[in-house]
Amino acid sequence: MCGIIGVVGDADPLTTLLAGLTRLEYRGYDSAGVALVRPGEMWRARTAEGTESVSALKLACADAPTDARSGIGHTRWATHGAPEAVNAHPHVDCSGTVAIIHNGIIENHRELADDLRARGHVFTSVTDSEVLAHLVEEGRRAGLELLEALRATIQAVRGAFAVAVMDATEPDVIVAARRVSPLVVGVAPGVTYLASDVPAILDRARVFYAVNDDEIVRLAPEGFRAVDLDGAPVRLRQLSIDWDLETAEKGGHDDFMIKEILEEPGAVRATLLDRRRLDGTIAFDEMRVDDDELRAVRRVVLVAAGTSHHAAQVAKYAIERWARLSVEVDIASEYRYRDPIVEIGTLVIGVSQSGETIDTIQAVREAHGRGARVVAVTNVVDSSLAREADAVVYTRAGLEISVASTKAFVAQVAALELLALRLAQLRGTLEPDEVDALVRGLGALPALVERTLARRAQVEEVATALVGARDFFFLGRHVGFPTALEGALKFKEITYRHAEGYPAGELKHGPLALIEPGVVVVAIATDPTLREKLLSNLAEVKARGATVVAIVSDDDEVTEAVADYLVRVPVTEPMFTPVVDVIPLQLLAYATARLLGRNVDRPRNLAKTVTVE
Ligand code: M6R
């Protein structure tokens, strides 16, 4: 998983590449590199300085040629080969004439490398990617044009890739191709760009195009042309982009995570906006599955990873309760390896903020292949997941940059609950006035989220008091359970403290053995119908010496008796509580991570978008 960028025809390609790499760091940041080309000469610099790799690269480029007009750049998240400079991209062929950058995994790299070595090629890294440089080299030696050499290369490889190639003998050309991993092309007068995503080149290019699977593009200063795997010309689809660079910046905050948490009211509001017709019907404009097909749904399977998986788990409760449909929630990376059952009437919903998570895309592909209708719930317009699905519901949370997903979660829960209500409408499992009341309840959420955020100080006090603790359990019941899982995920990923989420009733079946003085139990206790049972669970941990932090509603007068710390949130309809209750959990993780001096936006070992299996 990595970020790639390239430019041809630029008066200052290095500045463009370094600026783009900074914006691509969310895709990986354990090493970085650039290559610049001028006639007959390839110049390359690579660094492996962990989170400082791009900064280090800027220094390493002090003696870069100033007359180059084209270049490629890469920021890496290591898969094959340690995060060392020798494994950083760009990789070159035996002669140093061809340079490549690659995002993805070449699954048959071992057999290809053995073959290439047998033909005399010398490898200098232990990456899967380097085979691409040598395969292109083979094509060039056989007299193929650069585009044809890349086309032959991708015909030989299995796996996922967005790859870009330069050749010092053709300094004004870059060729690139994709399969699974994302790739966009951008155009401005006299300059042509490529990147893993639009924000990397948003301030440079004017018009953007999506490259589809198995398409190969040839970029030159005056524009680009594209062909498919058979060499036939193809037209790339123009993307409609309505972001400006401002939205990709921190907006005056210390880091993206807090900016994005504070954007949550807007994320929920935008996601719910304009989803109802005058007759009360819930409508998703992007939906391309018609009402009869949705009415015929007999079973729902949600596939997702990480935070999106927790939002999907909330959706299970809502769809089962309101639409009376049987729902399964699958970890996306497990789905296709267990011979899943897809019957007539199975609706598969793929949930992904980025729309680029390979596990979720592959799960959805598997479901499609087995005949399921597929709906994508994603935050990124025209993302791979959106294109893979029969229908899309867009969360409108805006660009999310921090590795820890926050505003995407609340937007996903809102979108999925609205979808659950649409299914209920179609199936007639709720009365119209019940749907009305629930839609009004959803509509009240942005204001409740705002009120919760305004109480940030109470969470900061808890974080300060408990910053020395090392073990945290997050407990909840009903939709409080996925909320607890999300709280634990957020906490562990940015504080590096041990944190686990559990259904509160499950603790006594084993994990209770871990409870002792010093352990912190964070309980989601906002559902009045389950409060008594949860209080019993809290009494159990309290009796064993745990410190209890309880997230409670404003009207709760009883939980105080068993809690060491109370965090109050506004009263919310139980099914909507995850949207409100997750906020103090996100803030607790954030405040603790800051106190511990962590890099909250770029936690160690992680990347924003996981494009490898
Ligand atoms: O883009 P996606 O929603 O598909 O990403 C899924 C997970 O990789 C993501 O939610 C991850 O768990 C976050 N870092 C959690 O904060």
XYZ file of C-alpha atoms and ligand atoms in Angstrom:
629
model
C 0.000 0.000 0.000
C 1.601 3.162 -1.172
C 1.024 6.498 -2.859
C 2.258 7.287 -6.353
C 2.557 10.513 -8.323
C 4.023 11.496 -11.678
C 4.308 14.587 -13.863
C 5.464 15.390 -17.409
C 6.113 18.844 -18.847
C 6.524 20.629 -15.498
C 9.056 23.481 -15.147
C 9.681 22.316 -11.564
C 8.688 18.648 -11.321
C 10.481 18.101 -8.011
C 8.367 20.654 -6.146
C 5.198 19.137 -7.608
C 6.250 15.617 -6.637
C 7.273 16.505 -3.080
C 4.073 18.487 -2.455
C 1.999 15.579 -3.774
C 3.909 13.020 -1.708
C 3.181 15.008 1.447
C -0.522 14.710 0.673
C -0.164 11.023 -0.140
C 1.516 10.117 3.148
C -1.806 8.827 4.465
C -1.278 5.857 2.130
C 2.003 4.919 3.796
C 5.038 6.728 5.042
C 7.808 4.333 5.950
C 9.960 5.337 2.988
C 9.776 7.682 0.014
C 11.539 8.392 -3.240
C 11.565 10.318 -6.496
C 13.145 9.919 -9.919
C 13.667 12.786 -12.341
C 14.525 12.302 -15.968
C 16.375 14.412 -18.481
C 17.640 13.204 -21.856
C 19.628 10.038 -21.365
C 19.831 10.347 -17.597
C 17.748 9.069 -14.713
C 18.322 10.760 -11.328
C 16.946 9.120 -8.206
C 16.747 9.795 -4.450
C 15.232 7.528 -1.779
C 14.863 7.766 1.994
C 13.538 5.478 4.737
C 13.047 7.584 7.834
C 9.667 6.348 9.070
C 7.146 9.151 9.440
C 9.849 11.645 8.430
C 10.634 9.994 5.094
C 9.171 12.714 2.888
C 10.878 15.465 4.925
C 14.150 13.560 4.647
C 13.581 13.162 0.908
C 13.360 16.930 0.513
C 16.858 17.212 1.995
C 18.127 14.314 -0.104
C 17.008 16.182 -3.225
C 19.247 19.174 -2.580
C 21.449 18.286 -5.579
C 18.631 17.225 -7.916
C 18.951 18.374 -11.548
C 17.075 21.606 -12.157
C 16.566 21.114 -15.881
C 14.370 17.989 -15.623
C 10.770 18.394 -16.779
C 9.361 15.012 -15.767
C 9.461 12.788 -12.719
C 7.774 10.181 -10.572
C 7.457 9.909 -6.787
C 6.413 7.294 -4.274
C 5.584 7.023 -0.598
C 5.706 3.467 0.708
C 3.991 1.232 3.218
C 6.162 -1.869 3.261
C 4.713 -5.242 2.269
C 7.581 -7.182 0.687
C 10.949 -6.117 2.009
C 11.809 -4.103 5.098
C 11.199 -0.349 5.137
C 14.747 0.465 4.085
C 16.063 2.831 1.420
C 17.135 -0.103 -0.770
C 13.513 -1.245 -0.987
C 12.080 2.244 -1.475
C 10.727 3.194 -4.890
C 11.455 4.158 -7.645
C 13.086 0.899 -8.678
C 15.234 0.737 -11.781
C 16.093 -1.895 -14.361
C 19.571 -3.381 -14.820
C 20.827 -0.415 -16.846
C 19.280 2.276 -14.647
C 17.440 3.610 -17.689
C 13.923 2.525 -16.724
C 12.384 3.600 -13.388
C 9.089 2.395 -11.934
C 6.841 3.184 -8.981
C 4.210 0.720 -7.819
C 1.275 0.546 -5.405
C -0.155 -2.921 -4.803
C 1.215 -6.454 -4.692
C 2.553 -8.539 -7.560
C 1.434 -12.000 -6.490
C 3.546 -13.968 -8.958
C 6.697 -11.927 -8.369
C 8.767 -14.917 -7.217
C 8.300 -16.968 -10.358
C 8.769 -13.869 -12.535
C 11.948 -12.892 -10.686
C 13.365 -16.445 -10.960
C 12.730 -16.329 -14.664
C 14.278 -12.896 -15.059
C 17.330 -13.858 -12.998
C 17.789 -16.907 -15.201
C 17.910 -14.506 -18.146
C 20.628 -12.441 -16.462
C 18.693 -9.696 -14.679
C 20.187 -8.430 -11.454
C 17.849 -7.459 -8.616
C 18.858 -4.893 -6.016
C 15.852 -4.988 -3.654
C 13.695 -7.645 -1.999
C 10.418 -6.114 -3.136
C 7.752 -7.667 -5.296
C 7.695 -4.423 -7.318
C 11.156 -4.595 -8.852
C 10.090 -7.289 -11.324
C 8.063 -4.605 -13.075
C 11.207 -2.611 -13.925
C 12.916 -5.695 -15.362
C 9.858 -6.798 -17.306
C 9.598 -3.362 -18.922
C 13.331 -3.571 -19.634
C 12.745 -6.868 -21.458
C 10.080 -5.240 -23.595
C 12.338 -2.306 -24.423
C 15.169 -4.648 -25.373
C 12.722 -6.379 -27.699
C 12.113 -3.030 -29.407
C 8.689 -2.255 -27.946
C 7.484 1.302 -27.381
C 7.260 2.202 -23.714
C 3.474 1.854 -23.644
C 3.668 -1.521 -25.352
C 6.400 -2.662 -22.964
C 4.140 -1.836 -20.029
C 1.174 -3.515 -21.685
C 3.213 -6.689 -22.106
C 4.365 -6.385 -18.503
C 0.893 -6.210 -16.993
C -0.190 -9.124 -19.145
C 2.478 -11.147 -17.339
C 1.676 -10.166 -13.772
C -0.990 -11.272 -11.312
C -2.123 -9.158 -8.398
C -2.901 -5.525 -7.768
C -1.059 -2.546 -9.112
C -1.013 1.085 -10.010
C 2.309 1.409 -11.753
C 4.051 4.297 -13.493
C 7.157 3.986 -15.660
C 9.735 6.408 -17.056
C 12.560 5.742 -19.473
C 15.546 8.084 -19.720
C 15.573 7.689 -23.509
C 12.066 9.233 -23.663
C 12.207 12.048 -21.101
C 8.829 13.569 -21.988
C 6.757 10.430 -21.503
C 5.367 8.500 -18.535
C 3.300 5.365 -19.011
C 1.061 4.014 -16.275
C -1.468 1.261 -15.698
C -3.737 -0.050 -12.976
C -5.456 -3.178 -11.788
C -7.348 -2.862 -8.490
C -5.099 -0.121 -7.003
C -6.353 3.410 -7.734
C -4.952 5.699 -10.407
C -6.110 9.074 -11.706
C -4.781 11.320 -14.449
C -4.865 15.122 -14.294
C -4.402 17.632 -17.077
C -3.357 21.300 -17.130
C -2.068 23.329 -20.118
C 1.257 21.802 -21.146
C 1.505 19.528 -18.089
C 0.026 16.090 -17.422
C -0.107 14.362 -14.038
C -0.922 11.002 -12.508
C -1.531 10.110 -8.872
C -3.128 7.595 -6.540
C -5.797 10.141 -5.711
C -7.038 13.545 -6.763
C -5.921 15.592 -3.699
C -2.269 14.846 -4.515
C -2.544 16.894 -7.712
C -5.592 19.008 -6.893
C -3.679 22.290 -6.835
C -1.938 21.550 -10.124
C -4.289 19.874 -12.608
C -7.541 21.349 -13.902
C -9.343 18.280 -15.221
C -9.204 14.767 -13.771
C -9.815 11.325 -15.267
C -10.185 7.859 -13.731
C -8.090 5.003 -15.104
C -9.984 1.695 -15.016
C -8.656 -1.782 -14.379
C -6.314 -3.031 -17.085
C -6.062 0.275 -18.866
C -2.684 1.700 -19.821
C -2.122 5.432 -20.285
C 0.659 7.323 -22.018
C 1.236 10.779 -20.554
C 3.021 13.550 -22.464
C 3.105 17.312 -21.813
C 0.352 17.926 -24.373
C -2.051 15.329 -22.902
C -2.590 11.597 -22.730
C -3.984 8.611 -24.573
C -5.161 5.293 -23.184
C -5.508 1.714 -24.394
C -6.960 -1.457 -22.917
C -5.167 -4.731 -22.308
C -5.623 -5.687 -25.973
C -4.133 -2.402 -27.152
C -7.448 -0.925 -28.329
C -7.888 2.822 -27.654
C -10.170 3.704 -24.710
C -11.584 6.987 -23.452
C -11.043 7.727 -19.770
C -14.025 8.950 -17.797
C -13.779 12.515 -16.543
C -14.278 12.873 -12.785
C -16.467 15.523 -11.226
C -14.428 17.048 -8.415
C -15.866 19.684 -6.100
C -13.136 19.844 -3.430
C -10.719 22.693 -3.109
C -7.312 22.412 -1.533
C -8.549 24.128 1.607
C -10.637 21.072 2.472
C -7.498 18.999 2.340
C -5.681 21.171 4.830
C -5.951 21.236 8.618
C -8.064 24.364 8.802
C -6.065 25.850 11.676
C -6.240 22.778 13.956
C -3.266 20.955 15.419
C -4.004 17.846 13.418
C -6.489 16.397 10.998
C -8.060 14.078 13.552
C -9.466 16.848 15.749
C -10.487 18.842 12.680
C -12.369 15.820 11.419
C -13.994 15.096 14.798
C -15.226 18.692 14.930
C -16.631 18.282 11.412
C -18.921 15.455 12.517
C -22.131 17.480 12.822
C -21.657 18.645 9.237
C -20.803 15.139 8.062
C -24.047 13.712 9.451
C -26.084 16.681 8.216
C -24.696 16.427 4.684
C -25.193 12.664 4.591
C -28.876 13.021 5.494
C -29.489 16.021 3.287
C -32.182 15.854 0.650
C -32.945 12.153 1.056
C -36.749 12.439 1.247
C -39.293 13.113 -1.439
C -42.410 15.174 -0.828
C -44.503 12.008 -0.342
C -42.170 10.883 2.468
C -40.329 8.259 0.436
C -36.681 7.924 1.393
C -34.654 8.253 -1.803
C -30.987 7.921 -2.626
C -30.232 9.681 -5.890
C -27.170 7.565 -6.536
C -29.161 4.308 -6.105
C -29.331 2.264 -9.274
C -31.117 -0.753 -7.786
C -34.841 -0.268 -8.293
C -37.529 -0.552 -5.635
C -38.803 -3.934 -6.819
C -35.346 -5.431 -6.446
C -34.991 -3.991 -2.969
C -38.443 -5.278 -2.057
C -37.360 -8.741 -3.180
C -34.372 -8.771 -0.809
C -34.548 -11.720 1.591
C -31.217 -11.468 3.347
C -28.587 -8.779 3.829
C -24.836 -9.319 4.158
C -22.621 -6.388 5.118
C -18.895 -6.563 4.385
C -16.383 -4.044 5.686
C -13.135 -3.575 7.594
C -12.106 -1.694 10.733
C -14.256 1.266 11.640
C -16.528 0.644 8.658
C -17.121 -2.855 10.025
C -18.304 -1.355 13.304
C -20.724 0.931 11.453
C -21.932 -2.163 9.581
C -22.542 -3.902 12.905
C -24.742 -1.018 14.004
C -26.654 -1.394 10.736
C -27.394 -5.035 11.548
C -29.392 -3.982 14.606
C -31.265 -1.325 12.619
C -32.087 -3.451 9.557
C -33.224 -6.408 11.658
C -35.334 -4.234 13.956
C -36.932 -1.998 11.355
C -36.954 -3.999 8.104
C -37.260 -7.472 9.720
C -34.591 -8.881 7.434
C -31.975 -11.348 8.516
C -28.544 -9.666 8.500
C -25.000 -10.972 8.632
C -21.945 -8.776 9.059
C -18.694 -10.114 7.689
C -15.111 -9.033 8.075
C -14.312 -8.246 4.452
C -10.971 -10.088 4.463
C -12.704 -13.297 5.556
C -15.712 -13.204 3.249
C -14.402 -14.633 0.019
C -12.293 -17.343 1.595
C -15.149 -19.172 3.252
C -17.251 -20.165 0.248
C -20.079 -17.750 1.123
C -23.683 -18.578 0.342
C -25.378 -16.155 -2.030
C -28.994 -17.048 -2.756
C -31.611 -15.271 -4.812
C -32.570 -12.210 -2.806
C -29.184 -11.707 -1.130
C -28.223 -8.054 -0.947
C -24.585 -7.378 -0.163
C -23.661 -3.974 1.232
C -19.975 -3.042 1.061
C -19.090 -0.284 3.507
C -15.856 1.661 3.106
C -14.865 5.240 3.780
C -12.198 5.272 1.102
C -13.883 2.904 -1.303
C -10.377 1.598 -1.978
C -9.895 -0.980 0.795
C -8.829 -4.040 -1.127
C -10.420 -6.508 1.313
C -13.814 -4.881 0.889
C -13.486 -4.570 -2.884
C -12.533 -8.224 -3.201
C -15.405 -9.300 -0.947
C -17.856 -7.333 -3.045
C -16.392 -8.809 -6.241
C -16.835 -12.280 -4.814
C -20.447 -11.536 -3.948
C -21.073 -10.072 -7.394
C -19.545 -13.118 -9.018
C -21.949 -15.314 -7.062
C -24.950 -13.329 -8.251
C -25.619 -10.926 -5.371
C -26.887 -7.411 -5.910
C -24.322 -5.075 -4.387
C -24.751 -1.674 -2.790
C -21.685 0.379 -1.840
C -21.777 2.776 1.075
C -18.708 4.917 0.582
C -17.393 8.405 1.125
C -15.441 8.775 -2.085
C -17.235 9.536 -5.301
C -16.131 7.325 -8.168
C -14.002 5.199 -5.848
C -13.240 1.641 -6.912
C -15.959 0.289 -4.599
C -18.515 2.716 -6.008
C -17.698 1.546 -9.504
C -17.776 -2.104 -8.519
C -21.296 -1.931 -7.041
C -24.734 -1.967 -8.656
C -25.754 0.982 -6.533
C -24.112 3.530 -4.278
C -25.120 5.452 -1.207
C -22.575 8.180 -0.651
C -21.738 9.314 2.828
C -20.926 12.961 2.466
C -18.399 13.321 5.260
C -15.864 15.154 3.080
C -12.227 14.261 2.720
C -10.920 12.255 5.706
C -7.152 12.372 6.059
C -6.331 11.248 9.599
C -5.582 7.525 9.703
C -8.036 7.175 12.583
C -11.455 7.261 10.993
C -13.926 9.491 12.864
C -16.376 11.542 10.839
C -16.705 8.690 8.355
C -18.117 6.455 11.123
C -20.952 8.794 12.127
C -21.778 9.448 8.467
C -21.816 5.695 7.753
C -24.158 4.975 10.664
C -26.497 7.753 9.503
C -26.488 6.519 5.895
C -26.938 2.863 6.847
C -29.789 3.623 9.257
C -31.490 5.648 6.559
C -31.052 2.714 4.200
C -32.567 0.447 6.870
C -35.586 2.764 7.024
C -35.892 2.680 3.235
C -35.974 -1.117 3.332
C -38.603 -0.925 6.075
C -40.696 1.458 3.958
C -40.533 -0.851 0.962
C -41.329 -3.951 2.988
C -44.067 -2.257 4.989
C -42.519 -3.379 8.274
C -42.927 0.075 9.847
C -45.959 2.337 9.758
C -45.479 5.636 7.906
C -45.694 7.616 11.162
C -43.012 5.381 12.709
C -40.727 6.055 9.733
C -41.488 9.776 10.044
C -40.544 9.801 13.710
C -37.321 7.890 13.098
C -36.298 10.109 10.175
C -36.943 13.127 12.409
C -34.770 11.458 15.066
C -31.966 11.045 12.543
C -32.398 14.673 11.519
C -31.868 15.759 15.140
C -28.484 14.039 15.324
C -26.258 16.876 13.975
C -27.446 19.192 16.782
C -26.922 16.442 19.386
C -23.432 15.802 18.044
C -22.697 19.526 18.330
C -23.863 19.540 21.952
C -21.691 16.514 22.703
C -18.623 18.124 21.145
C -19.208 21.226 23.255
C -18.563 19.037 26.315
C -15.083 18.086 25.187
C -13.541 19.328 28.445
C -15.127 16.558 30.559
C -13.392 13.918 28.420
C -10.072 15.744 28.574
C -10.242 15.635 32.380
C -10.734 11.859 32.289
C -7.847 11.465 29.841
C -5.551 13.482 32.083
C -6.518 11.415 35.124
C -6.049 8.056 33.388
C -3.114 8.723 31.060
C -0.900 6.382 33.090
C -3.206 3.356 32.699
C -2.110 0.641 30.272
C -5.121 -1.673 29.891
C -8.570 -0.595 28.759
C -11.778 -2.560 28.215
C -14.648 -0.935 26.341
C -18.035 -2.487 27.108
C -21.498 -2.048 25.672
C -24.729 -3.868 24.974
C -26.943 -3.809 21.849
C -25.654 -1.003 19.562
C -23.442 0.015 22.468
C -21.398 -3.098 21.625
C -20.189 -1.963 18.168
C -19.731 1.483 19.693
C -17.472 -0.098 22.322
C -15.536 -1.935 19.599
C -15.038 1.360 17.796
C -13.931 3.083 21.010
C -11.350 0.353 21.622
C -10.073 0.461 18.026
C -9.658 4.231 18.146
C -7.929 4.026 21.504
C -5.428 1.314 20.588
C -4.549 2.660 17.159
C -3.495 6.125 18.265
C -2.425 5.678 21.926
C -0.660 2.288 21.459
C -2.255 1.205 24.751
C -3.889 -2.199 25.055
C -7.640 -1.777 24.462
C -10.368 -4.354 23.819
C -14.042 -3.995 23.035
C -16.537 -6.516 24.406
C -20.253 -7.071 24.680
C -20.727 -6.293 28.383
C -22.459 -9.610 29.034
C -19.541 -11.578 27.600
C -16.934 -10.409 30.081
C -17.856 -13.029 32.655
C -17.148 -15.763 30.085
C -13.402 -15.250 30.294
C -12.008 -11.721 30.021
C -13.073 -10.960 33.601
C -9.934 -12.857 34.631
C -7.916 -9.886 33.346
C -9.688 -7.336 35.532
C -7.572 -6.094 38.431
C -6.656 -2.758 39.968
C -5.201 -0.423 37.353
C -7.404 -1.716 34.527
C -9.823 0.857 33.102
C -13.313 -0.166 31.987
C -15.107 2.310 29.721
C -18.824 1.497 29.601
C -21.374 2.740 27.088
C -24.393 3.034 29.389
C -26.804 5.234 27.461
C -29.540 2.704 26.654
C -32.121 2.890 29.465
C -33.652 -0.482 28.582
C -30.354 -2.277 29.215
C -29.043 -0.066 31.991
C -29.753 -2.450 34.857
C -27.980 -5.361 33.217
C -25.006 -3.164 32.386
C -24.889 -1.873 35.942
C -24.540 -5.465 37.158
C -21.620 -5.956 34.762
C -20.000 -2.775 36.052
C -20.465 -3.899 39.642
C -18.588 -7.095 38.702
C -15.563 -5.211 37.383
C -15.693 -2.652 40.184
C -15.575 -5.471 42.740
C -12.318 -6.631 41.123
C -10.657 -3.235 41.386
C -11.194 -1.753 37.896
C -11.561 1.980 37.371
C -14.907 2.634 35.673
C -15.587 5.414 33.168
C -19.270 5.496 32.191
C -20.732 7.272 29.174
C -24.253 8.119 30.360
C -27.241 10.148 29.171
C -28.203 13.425 30.793
C -31.233 11.773 32.430
C -29.240 8.949 34.087
C -29.291 9.193 37.878
C -28.179 5.690 38.808
C -24.898 4.835 37.034
C -23.010 7.385 39.107
C -23.093 4.932 41.996
C -20.755 2.467 40.249
C -18.622 4.822 38.138
C -15.382 6.573 39.025
C -15.823 9.010 36.136
C -19.013 10.033 34.352
C -19.135 11.498 30.863
C -22.578 12.867 30.058
C -24.085 12.995 26.575
C -27.497 14.232 25.399
C -30.415 11.769 25.500
C -30.834 10.019 22.132
C -33.169 7.366 20.669
C -31.313 4.074 21.474
C -30.727 3.084 17.824
C -29.052 6.441 17.151
C -26.801 6.430 20.229
C -23.649 5.229 18.390
C -23.490 8.557 16.546
C -23.471 10.479 19.832
C -21.722 8.009 22.141
C -18.741 7.479 19.856
C -17.747 11.130 20.202
C -16.471 11.005 23.800
C -14.670 7.766 22.863
C -12.942 9.438 19.906
C -12.081 12.426 22.100
C -10.762 10.160 24.863
C -8.437 8.429 22.411
C -7.391 11.749 20.911
C -6.724 13.484 24.248
C -4.817 10.492 25.638
C -2.702 10.154 22.488
C -1.827 13.855 22.637
C -0.864 13.584 26.298
C 1.357 10.637 25.405
C 2.973 12.627 22.610
C 1.776 10.313 19.825
C 1.489 11.313 16.185
C -2.308 11.111 16.131
C -2.741 11.562 12.388
C -0.105 9.048 11.414
C 0.088 6.265 13.983
C 2.950 3.824 13.639
C 2.601 0.791 11.350
C -0.680 1.975 9.828
C -1.884 3.671 6.686
C -5.110 5.458 5.902
C -6.181 3.248 3.065
C -5.257 -0.402 3.091
C -4.834 -1.482 -0.506
C -3.112 -4.787 0.173
C -4.565 -8.076 1.368
O -11.637 3.111 3.944
P -12.266 2.005 4.754
O -13.455 2.464 5.523
O -12.580 0.812 3.934
O -11.151 1.594 5.801
C -11.333 0.492 6.632
C -10.305 0.444 7.732
O -9.015 0.298 7.201
C -10.330 1.707 8.588
O -11.599 1.951 9.106
C -9.342 1.570 9.769
O -9.764 0.576 10.633
C -9.190 2.909 10.484
N -7.804 3.262 10.614
C -9.791 2.922 11.852
O -9.672 4.176 12.457
